[in-house]
Short mmCIF file of C-alpha atoms in Angstrom, two decimals:
data_model
loop_
_atom_site.label_atom_id
_atom_site.label_comp_id
_atom_site.label_asym_id
_atom_site.label_seq_id
_atom_site.Cartn_x
_atom_site.Cartn_y
_atom_site.Cartn_z
CA MET A 131 37.97 -35.63 88.05
CA GLY A 132 41.07 -37.45 86.86
CA ALA A 133 41.96 -41.10 87.00
CA LEU A 134 42.26 -42.87 90.32
CA THR A 135 45.69 -43.16 91.88
CA PRO A 136 47.22 -46.66 92.18
CA SER A 137 46.66 -46.41 95.94
CA GLN A 138 42.96 -45.62 95.45
CA VAL A 139 42.56 -48.52 93.03
CA THR A 140 44.08 -50.87 95.60
CA THR A 141 41.77 -49.49 98.29
CA ILE A 142 38.66 -49.94 96.13
CA LYS A 143 39.59 -53.53 95.29
CA SER A 144 40.11 -54.24 98.98
CA THR A 145 36.45 -53.35 99.62
CA VAL A 146 35.08 -56.07 97.28
CA PRO A 147 34.50 -58.54 100.17
CA VAL A 148 32.83 -55.77 102.17
CA LEU A 149 30.44 -55.03 99.32
CA ALA A 150 29.68 -58.72 98.94
CA GLU A 151 28.62 -58.82 102.60
CA HIS A 152 27.06 -55.40 103.15
CA GLY A 153 26.22 -54.13 99.65
CA ASN A 154 22.48 -54.66 99.85
CA THR A 155 22.28 -53.10 103.31
CA ILE A 156 24.13 -50.05 102.04
CA THR A 157 22.01 -49.57 98.93
CA THR A 158 18.69 -50.17 100.72
CA LYS A 159 19.45 -47.49 103.30
CA PHE A 160 20.91 -45.24 100.60
CA TYR A 161 17.65 -45.16 98.61
CA ALA A 162 15.50 -44.74 101.71
CA ASP A 163 17.54 -41.82 103.06
CA MET A 164 17.93 -40.11 99.70
CA LEU A 165 14.21 -40.22 98.90
CA ILE A 166 13.36 -38.80 102.32
CA ALA A 167 15.80 -35.93 101.76
CA HIS A 168 14.78 -35.44 98.13
CA PRO A 169 11.14 -36.51 97.69
CA GLU A 170 11.12 -34.99 94.20
CA LEU A 171 13.18 -38.00 93.10
CA ARG A 172 10.17 -40.23 93.71
CA ASN A 173 9.12 -39.02 90.25
CA VAL A 174 12.33 -40.51 88.83
CA PHE A 175 12.77 -43.84 90.59
CA ASN A 176 10.54 -46.82 89.93
CA ASN A 177 8.23 -47.18 92.95
CA THR A 178 7.83 -50.92 92.37
CA HIS A 179 11.57 -51.53 92.27
CA GLN A 180 11.91 -49.54 95.48
CA ALA A 181 9.16 -51.45 97.29
CA THR A 182 10.40 -54.88 96.22
CA GLY A 183 14.07 -54.11 96.87
CA HIS A 184 14.90 -54.86 93.24
CA GLN A 185 16.59 -51.49 92.67
CA ALA A 186 18.69 -51.76 95.83
CA ARG A 187 19.87 -55.25 94.86
CA ALA A 188 20.68 -54.06 91.34
CA LEU A 189 22.75 -51.14 92.63
CA ALA A 190 24.54 -53.42 95.10
CA GLY A 191 25.46 -55.71 92.20
CA ALA A 192 26.63 -52.76 90.14
CA LEU A 193 28.84 -51.44 92.95
CA TYR A 194 30.34 -54.89 93.41
CA ALA A 195 31.04 -55.20 89.67
CA TYR A 196 32.56 -51.72 89.58
CA ALA A 197 34.88 -52.42 92.52
CA ALA A 198 35.89 -55.82 91.14
CA ASN A 199 36.75 -54.30 87.73
CA ILE A 200 38.09 -50.92 88.90
CA ASP A 201 41.42 -51.54 87.15
CA ASP A 202 39.78 -52.68 83.88
CA LEU A 203 36.67 -50.56 83.34
CA GLY A 204 36.46 -51.57 79.69
CA LYS A 205 34.68 -54.73 80.86
CA LEU A 206 31.84 -52.54 82.13
CA SER A 207 31.37 -50.56 78.90
CA PRO A 208 28.24 -52.49 77.79
CA ALA A 209 26.66 -51.98 81.22
CA VAL A 210 27.47 -48.27 81.18
CA GLU A 211 25.96 -47.97 77.70
CA LEU A 212 22.73 -49.64 78.86
CA ILE A 213 22.46 -47.41 81.94
CA CYS A 214 23.13 -44.21 79.98
CA HIS A 215 20.30 -45.01 77.56
CA LYS A 216 18.01 -45.66 80.53
CA HIS A 217 19.08 -42.38 82.17
CA THR A 218 18.51 -40.26 79.09
CA SER A 219 15.08 -41.83 78.59
CA LEU A 220 14.26 -40.54 82.09
CA PHE A 221 15.95 -37.15 81.58
CA ILE A 222 18.49 -37.67 84.37
CA ARG A 223 20.62 -34.51 84.75
CA PRO A 224 24.16 -33.89 86.13
CA GLY A 225 22.85 -32.26 89.32
CA GLN A 226 21.21 -35.53 90.30
CA TYR A 227 24.62 -37.22 90.28
CA ASP A 228 25.65 -34.79 93.05
CA ILE A 229 22.73 -35.94 95.18
CA VAL A 230 23.41 -39.63 94.57
CA GLY A 231 27.13 -39.28 95.25
CA HIS A 232 26.58 -37.44 98.52
CA HIS A 233 24.08 -39.93 99.90
CA LEU A 234 26.05 -42.97 98.73
CA ILE A 235 29.18 -41.93 100.62
CA GLU A 236 27.19 -40.89 103.69
CA THR A 237 25.43 -44.25 103.72
CA MET A 238 28.72 -46.14 103.44
CA LYS A 239 30.01 -44.14 106.40
CA THR A 240 26.93 -44.98 108.49
CA VAL A 241 26.62 -48.67 107.63
CA LEU A 242 30.31 -49.56 107.79
CA GLY A 243 31.01 -47.51 110.92
CA ILE A 244 34.65 -47.53 111.98
CA ALA A 245 35.49 -49.77 109.02
CA ALA A 246 34.76 -46.79 106.75
CA THR A 247 38.15 -45.16 107.16
CA PRO A 248 38.88 -41.76 105.59
CA GLU A 249 41.09 -43.61 103.09
CA ILE A 250 38.19 -45.83 101.98
CA LEU A 251 35.65 -42.99 101.81
CA ASN A 252 38.03 -40.76 99.84
CA ALA A 253 38.79 -43.58 97.41
CA TRP A 254 35.11 -44.32 96.90
CA GLY A 255 34.35 -40.62 96.45
CA ALA A 256 36.98 -40.45 93.71
CA ALA A 257 35.76 -43.73 92.18
CA TYR A 258 32.16 -42.55 92.14
CA TRP A 259 33.01 -39.36 90.30
CA GLN A 260 35.27 -41.17 87.86
CA LEU A 261 32.29 -43.27 86.78
CA ALA A 262 29.82 -40.39 87.07
CA ASP A 263 31.93 -38.18 84.81
CA ILE A 264 32.04 -40.93 82.18
CA MET A 265 28.27 -41.30 82.28
CA ILE A 266 27.53 -37.57 82.37
CA GLY A 267 29.73 -37.09 79.31
CA LYS A 268 28.04 -39.91 77.42
CA GLU A 269 24.57 -38.67 78.37
CA GLU A 270 25.43 -35.09 77.44
CA GLN A 271 26.31 -36.28 73.94
CA MET A 272 23.03 -38.20 73.70
CA TYR A 273 21.08 -35.13 74.83
CA LYS A 274 22.81 -33.03 72.15
CA GLU A 275 21.77 -35.54 69.50
CA THR A 276 18.14 -35.25 70.68
CA SER A 277 18.17 -31.55 71.62
CA TYR A 278 14.84 -30.90 69.89
CA TRP A 279 13.23 -33.16 72.51
CA PRO A 280 14.71 -31.84 75.80
CA ASP A 281 11.97 -33.03 78.16
CA TRP A 282 8.79 -35.10 78.34
CA LYS A 283 6.43 -34.51 75.41
CA ASP A 284 2.66 -34.89 75.51
CA PHE A 285 1.35 -37.58 73.17
CA THR A 286 -2.25 -38.52 72.41
CA ILE A 287 -3.43 -42.12 72.27
CA VAL A 288 -5.01 -42.05 68.82
CA LYS A 289 -5.69 -45.77 68.66
CA LYS A 290 -5.90 -48.58 71.22
CA GLU A 291 -6.03 -52.06 69.72
CA SER A 292 -6.17 -55.48 71.35
CA GLU A 293 -3.56 -57.87 69.91
CA SER A 294 -4.26 -60.82 72.23
CA GLU A 295 -6.01 -61.43 75.53
CA GLU A 296 -2.92 -59.98 77.25
CA ILE A 297 -1.34 -57.51 74.84
CA THR A 298 -2.77 -54.20 73.66
CA SER A 299 -1.16 -51.78 71.21
CA PHE A 300 -1.20 -48.04 71.84
CA TYR A 301 -0.67 -45.74 68.85
CA LEU A 302 0.79 -42.46 70.09
CA GLU A 303 0.93 -39.17 68.17
CA PRO A 304 2.52 -35.93 69.45
CA MET A 305 0.19 -33.13 70.52
CA ASP A 306 2.77 -30.72 69.12
CA ALA A 307 2.13 -30.89 65.39
CA GLU A 308 5.58 -29.40 64.77
CA LEU A 309 7.40 -32.20 66.58
CA LYS A 310 9.17 -34.38 64.06
CA LEU A 311 9.23 -38.02 65.08
CA PRO A 312 12.75 -39.51 64.93
CA THR A 313 13.82 -42.37 62.74
CA PHE A 314 14.57 -44.60 65.71
CA LYS A 315 16.52 -47.81 65.43
CA PRO A 316 14.22 -50.87 65.37
CA GLY A 317 14.45 -52.57 68.75
CA GLN A 318 14.66 -49.38 70.80
CA TYR A 319 12.16 -48.20 73.43
CA ILE A 320 10.46 -45.10 74.75
CA SER A 321 9.67 -44.17 78.34
CA VAL A 322 6.00 -43.53 79.02
CA ASN A 323 5.30 -41.31 82.04
CA VAL A 324 1.92 -41.41 83.81
CA PHE A 325 0.63 -39.87 87.04
CA VAL A 326 -0.25 -42.37 89.77
CA GLU A 327 -2.70 -40.79 92.18
CA GLU A 328 -2.74 -43.81 94.46
CA LEU A 329 0.86 -43.25 95.55
CA GLU A 330 1.22 -40.94 98.53
CA GLY A 331 0.91 -37.35 97.35
CA GLY A 332 0.61 -38.51 93.74
CA VAL A 333 3.77 -39.45 91.85
CA TRP A 334 4.80 -39.56 88.21
CA GLN A 335 6.03 -43.00 87.21
CA ALA A 336 7.84 -43.84 83.98
CA ARG A 337 8.19 -47.26 82.38
CA GLN A 338 10.11 -48.32 79.29
CA TYR A 339 8.21 -50.01 76.46
CA SER A 340 9.74 -51.30 73.25
CA LEU A 341 8.50 -49.71 70.07
CA SER A 342 6.64 -52.43 68.19
CA ASP A 343 6.51 -51.09 64.64
CA ALA A 344 8.94 -49.88 62.01
CA PRO A 345 10.14 -46.26 62.16
CA GLY A 346 8.96 -43.64 59.70
CA LYS A 347 5.30 -43.57 60.72
CA LYS A 348 3.32 -40.58 61.98
CA TYR A 349 2.90 -42.43 65.27
CA LEU A 350 4.93 -44.37 67.80
CA ARG A 351 3.45 -47.76 68.69
CA ILE A 352 3.96 -49.69 71.90
CA SER A 353 2.37 -53.06 72.65
CA VAL A 354 1.88 -53.58 76.36
CA LYS A 355 1.21 -56.79 78.25
CA ARG A 356 -1.40 -56.64 80.98
CA GLU A 357 -0.58 -58.69 84.06
CA PRO A 358 -3.72 -60.52 85.23
CA GLY A 359 -5.29 -60.21 88.66
CA ILE A 360 -4.36 -56.58 89.36
CA GLU A 361 -7.01 -54.01 90.25
CA VAL A 362 -6.07 -50.43 89.45
CA GLY A 363 -6.76 -48.19 92.45
CA GLU A 364 -6.32 -50.95 95.00
CA GLN A 365 -3.50 -50.00 97.37
CA LYS A 366 -2.23 -53.55 97.76
CA TYR A 367 -1.41 -53.79 94.04
CA ILE A 368 0.48 -50.49 93.61
CA SER A 369 3.89 -52.12 94.12
CA HIS A 370 3.21 -54.97 91.69
CA PRO A 371 5.54 -54.91 88.65
CA GLY A 372 2.53 -54.92 86.33
CA TYR A 373 0.67 -52.02 87.91
CA ILE A 374 1.56 -49.34 85.35
CA SER A 375 0.77 -51.65 82.43
CA ASN A 376 -2.64 -52.33 84.00
CA LEU A 377 -3.17 -48.61 84.46
CA LEU A 378 -2.53 -48.12 80.74
CA HIS A 379 -4.96 -50.91 79.86
CA GLU A 380 -7.74 -49.84 82.22
CA ALA A 381 -7.44 -46.08 82.66
CA LYS A 382 -5.96 -44.81 79.39
CA ASN A 383 -8.19 -44.67 76.32
CA GLU A 384 -8.21 -43.17 72.86
CA GLY A 385 -8.02 -39.39 73.17
CA ASP A 386 -6.11 -39.47 76.47
CA THR A 387 -2.59 -38.14 76.78
CA VAL A 388 0.62 -39.58 78.21
CA LYS A 389 4.11 -38.14 78.48
CA VAL A 390 6.73 -39.72 76.24
CA SER A 391 10.52 -39.61 75.99
CA HIS A 392 12.67 -39.66 72.88
CA PRO A 393 13.43 -43.24 71.78
CA PHE A 394 16.59 -44.72 73.27
CA GLY A 395 18.09 -48.16 73.87
CA ASP A 396 21.28 -50.06 73.12
CA PHE A 397 19.42 -53.09 71.74
CA PHE A 398 18.63 -52.53 68.08
CA PHE A 399 19.04 -53.77 64.54
CA GLU A 400 21.10 -51.66 62.18
CA GLU A 401 21.24 -52.37 58.46
CA LYS A 402 24.76 -52.43 57.01
CA GLU A 403 25.48 -52.62 53.31
CA GLU A 404 27.95 -55.48 53.70
CA GLU A 405 25.36 -57.51 55.65
CA LYS A 406 22.39 -57.08 53.31
CA ASP A 407 22.34 -60.82 52.52
CA THR A 408 23.04 -62.00 56.08
CA PRO A 409 20.29 -64.14 57.66
CA VAL A 410 18.46 -62.69 60.68
CA VAL A 411 16.90 -65.00 63.28
CA LEU A 412 14.46 -63.39 65.73
CA ILE A 413 13.68 -65.47 68.83
CA SER A 414 11.19 -64.33 71.46
CA ALA A 415 8.93 -65.52 74.25
CA GLY A 416 5.72 -63.86 75.38
CA VAL A 417 5.64 -60.07 75.18
CA GLY A 418 9.33 -60.14 74.30
CA LEU A 419 8.14 -60.20 70.71
CA THR A 420 7.51 -56.42 70.72
CA ALA A 421 11.06 -55.19 70.06
CA LEU A 422 11.59 -57.97 67.51
CA THR A 423 8.35 -57.06 65.74
CA SER A 424 9.86 -53.64 65.07
CA ILE A 425 12.91 -55.31 63.53
CA PHE A 426 10.77 -57.72 61.50
CA ASN A 427 8.46 -54.98 60.18
CA THR A 428 11.44 -52.80 59.27
CA LEU A 429 13.01 -55.56 57.17
CA ILE A 430 9.70 -56.29 55.44
CA GLU A 431 9.01 -52.63 54.65
CA LYS A 432 12.51 -52.27 53.23
CA LYS A 433 11.78 -55.27 50.99
CA SER A 434 14.87 -56.98 52.36
CA SER A 435 15.84 -60.17 50.54
CA ARG A 436 17.88 -61.52 53.42
CA PRO A 437 16.56 -64.72 55.03
CA ILE A 438 14.41 -63.95 58.08
CA THR A 439 13.32 -66.53 60.64
CA TRP A 440 10.69 -65.71 63.25
CA ILE A 441 10.67 -68.08 66.25
CA GLN A 442 8.15 -67.24 68.95
CA GLY A 443 6.91 -68.92 72.08
CA ALA A 444 3.56 -68.30 73.79
CA ARG A 445 1.22 -70.24 76.04
CA ASN A 446 -1.41 -70.57 73.32
CA SER A 447 -3.21 -68.75 70.53
CA ASN A 448 -5.09 -66.53 72.97
CA THR A 449 -1.87 -65.00 74.25
CA ARG A 450 0.05 -64.87 70.95
CA ALA A 451 0.10 -61.43 69.31
CA PHE A 452 0.53 -60.45 65.64
CA LYS A 453 0.47 -64.04 64.29
CA ARG A 454 -1.81 -63.07 61.41
CA ASP A 455 0.69 -60.41 60.32
CA PHE A 456 3.66 -62.76 60.45
CA ASP A 457 1.79 -65.52 58.60
CA ARG A 458 0.75 -63.11 55.87
CA CYS A 459 4.39 -62.07 55.40
CA ALA A 460 5.55 -65.68 55.30
CA VAL A 461 3.07 -66.42 52.51
CA SER A 462 4.04 -63.41 50.42
CA HIS A 463 7.80 -63.44 51.09
CA GLU A 464 9.74 -66.61 50.29
CA ASN A 465 12.65 -65.41 52.46
CA VAL A 466 10.49 -65.41 55.63
CA HIS A 467 10.15 -68.46 57.85
CA THR A 468 8.01 -68.77 60.99
CA VAL A 469 8.13 -71.27 63.84
CA TYR A 470 5.55 -71.09 66.65
CA PHE A 471 5.87 -72.86 69.99
CA SER A 472 2.85 -73.23 72.30
CA SER A 473 3.58 -74.41 75.82
CA SER A 474 -0.11 -75.00 76.72
CA PRO A 475 -2.23 -75.08 73.55
CA ASN A 476 -5.99 -74.96 73.90
CA GLU A 477 -8.02 -78.07 73.08
CA GLU A 478 -9.42 -76.48 69.94
CA GLU A 479 -5.99 -75.54 68.58
CA VAL A 480 -4.66 -77.54 65.66
CA GLN A 481 -0.96 -78.27 65.37
CA GLY A 482 0.34 -77.01 62.05
CA GLN A 483 -2.31 -74.31 61.94
CA HIS A 484 -2.33 -72.51 65.28
CA TYR A 485 1.17 -73.57 66.31
CA ASP A 486 4.02 -75.71 65.02
CA ILE A 487 5.59 -77.30 68.09
CA LYS A 488 4.09 -78.07 71.51
CA GLY A 489 6.24 -76.97 74.42
CA ARG A 490 8.57 -74.13 75.31
CA VAL A 491 11.01 -72.76 72.75
CA ASP A 492 13.62 -75.44 72.10
CA LEU A 493 16.02 -74.80 69.22
CA ASP A 494 16.93 -78.50 69.04
CA ARG A 495 13.39 -79.05 67.72
CA VAL A 496 13.68 -76.38 65.02
CA ASN A 497 14.65 -77.28 61.46
CA LYS A 498 18.35 -76.39 61.30
CA GLU A 499 17.91 -75.00 57.80
CA VAL A 500 15.92 -72.05 59.16
CA LEU A 501 18.36 -71.45 62.03
CA PHE A 502 21.19 -70.79 59.55
CA ALA A 503 23.69 -71.89 62.19
CA ASP A 504 26.12 -72.98 59.49
CA ASN A 505 26.31 -69.41 58.15
CA GLU A 506 29.09 -67.69 60.08
CA LYS A 507 27.47 -64.27 59.60
CA THR A 508 23.91 -65.01 60.77
CA GLN A 509 22.64 -62.51 63.35
CA TYR A 510 20.47 -63.60 66.26
CA PHE A 511 18.20 -61.29 68.29
CA LEU A 512 16.65 -62.56 71.53
CA CYS A 513 13.95 -60.99 73.67
CA GLY A 514 11.95 -62.43 76.55
CA PRO A 515 12.42 -63.32 80.21
CA THR A 516 16.07 -63.12 81.30
CA GLN A 517 16.51 -66.84 81.93
CA PHE A 518 14.90 -67.63 78.58
CA MET A 519 17.45 -65.44 76.80
CA LEU A 520 20.39 -66.87 78.71
CA ASP A 521 19.22 -70.41 77.91
CA ILE A 522 18.83 -69.62 74.21
CA GLU A 523 22.22 -67.90 74.16
CA SER A 524 23.78 -71.00 75.72
CA LYS A 525 22.13 -73.23 73.14
CA LEU A 526 23.35 -71.05 70.27
CA LYS A 527 26.87 -71.17 71.66
CA SER A 528 26.65 -74.97 71.71
CA TYR A 529 26.03 -74.77 67.95
CA GLY A 530 29.32 -72.88 67.59
CA ILE A 531 27.75 -69.43 67.28
CA SER A 532 29.89 -66.69 68.78
CA SER A 533 28.41 -64.38 71.42
CA GLY A 534 29.21 -61.39 69.21
CA ARG A 535 26.44 -62.47 66.82
CA VAL A 536 23.82 -62.78 69.58
CA LYS A 537 22.05 -59.66 70.86
CA MET A 538 19.71 -59.68 73.83
CA GLU A 539 17.25 -57.18 75.29
CA LEU A 540 18.17 -57.20 78.98
CA PHE A 541 15.66 -54.63 80.04
CA GLY A 542 14.87 -54.07 83.68
CA THR A 543 16.92 -52.49 86.43
CA GLY A 544 20.01 -54.58 86.97
CA GLY A 545 19.94 -56.14 83.52
CA VAL A 546 23.61 -56.28 82.55
CA PRO A 547 24.71 -57.03 78.99
CA ARG A 548 27.22 -59.78 78.26
CA VAL A 549 30.71 -58.49 79.04
#
């Protein structure tokens, strides 16, 4: 479908106030009606995000942003890139865009009633397919690049290793001995698909987990945080955001299989020849360290001489993963610096040994020499809770660091990159 007419653009922009008022009502009904008509899509959409309304709110926000920027879609390019990576990791296909488009317009018609004039519905139909065509084209190219991996692949858990009282690593190897593992970009993720019997009729559910080791191994490693207080099999916990991670911890063991997607993700580190001496600062909180561990391990294995600073926040030593590995690298590599924050250290922990600074991550308390803020080329990678990343980004900007040198892993549904 071609570009929107000037009249259609004007019509779409006129609906911005309507979306602000009714957007969540529209998207909530849209998902409910679509999943009744197409129950097979329950295997695609995150059950937790459906039950909590998170997915409906995210789509409402996306529709609002699309309408508000309909005459300058370049502002949405980072968001489109993020969504396309998510879609390809779930093997979304063009035919599913037909289903979504049909139900979205029908829901607008129902919710808005007489306010949904033919002019508005026609404009939104054209606008939907303008965006859908962009995304289908981008995803088609990504599928071509990964054509040897056209659908879910069965992987065996060959090793399951506890990294802390919350985080466990799963080492995954393909059951197909002929499948060549890709040289993914450090920072990217895979989707892991498991069958949840407790959901009505049994439903496949996929979740994205950052790869936590350098590429080039015979395995793919993910390191998954277990949310406490959740009992697998108990109906009341099925909609909890941590249910699938608990299922992996409790029900999946060495020798079991899971279905895995090709690695994707728009958050990654990429080595460039002209940046080989540029400092890299990796800042994480909690399980956000996983994607950054992949970047760290990649730099170490490449014997990079660039300055590397690892700043990580955790509650205490019991919840901090991989510290022994980072400390060992810091001892043997003079270009590596580590800074550990503990918000609630245990009584037996010793400052300077188990952690460096008491409290949450605060860059004002970090030696400025290892932040390399005075180097106009330093690259910063952030991963952790959304508000944590936004706060750290704001602090870096206050040091005069441009947003172009700060990359964040905004992961869940509705996570929108800086635009």
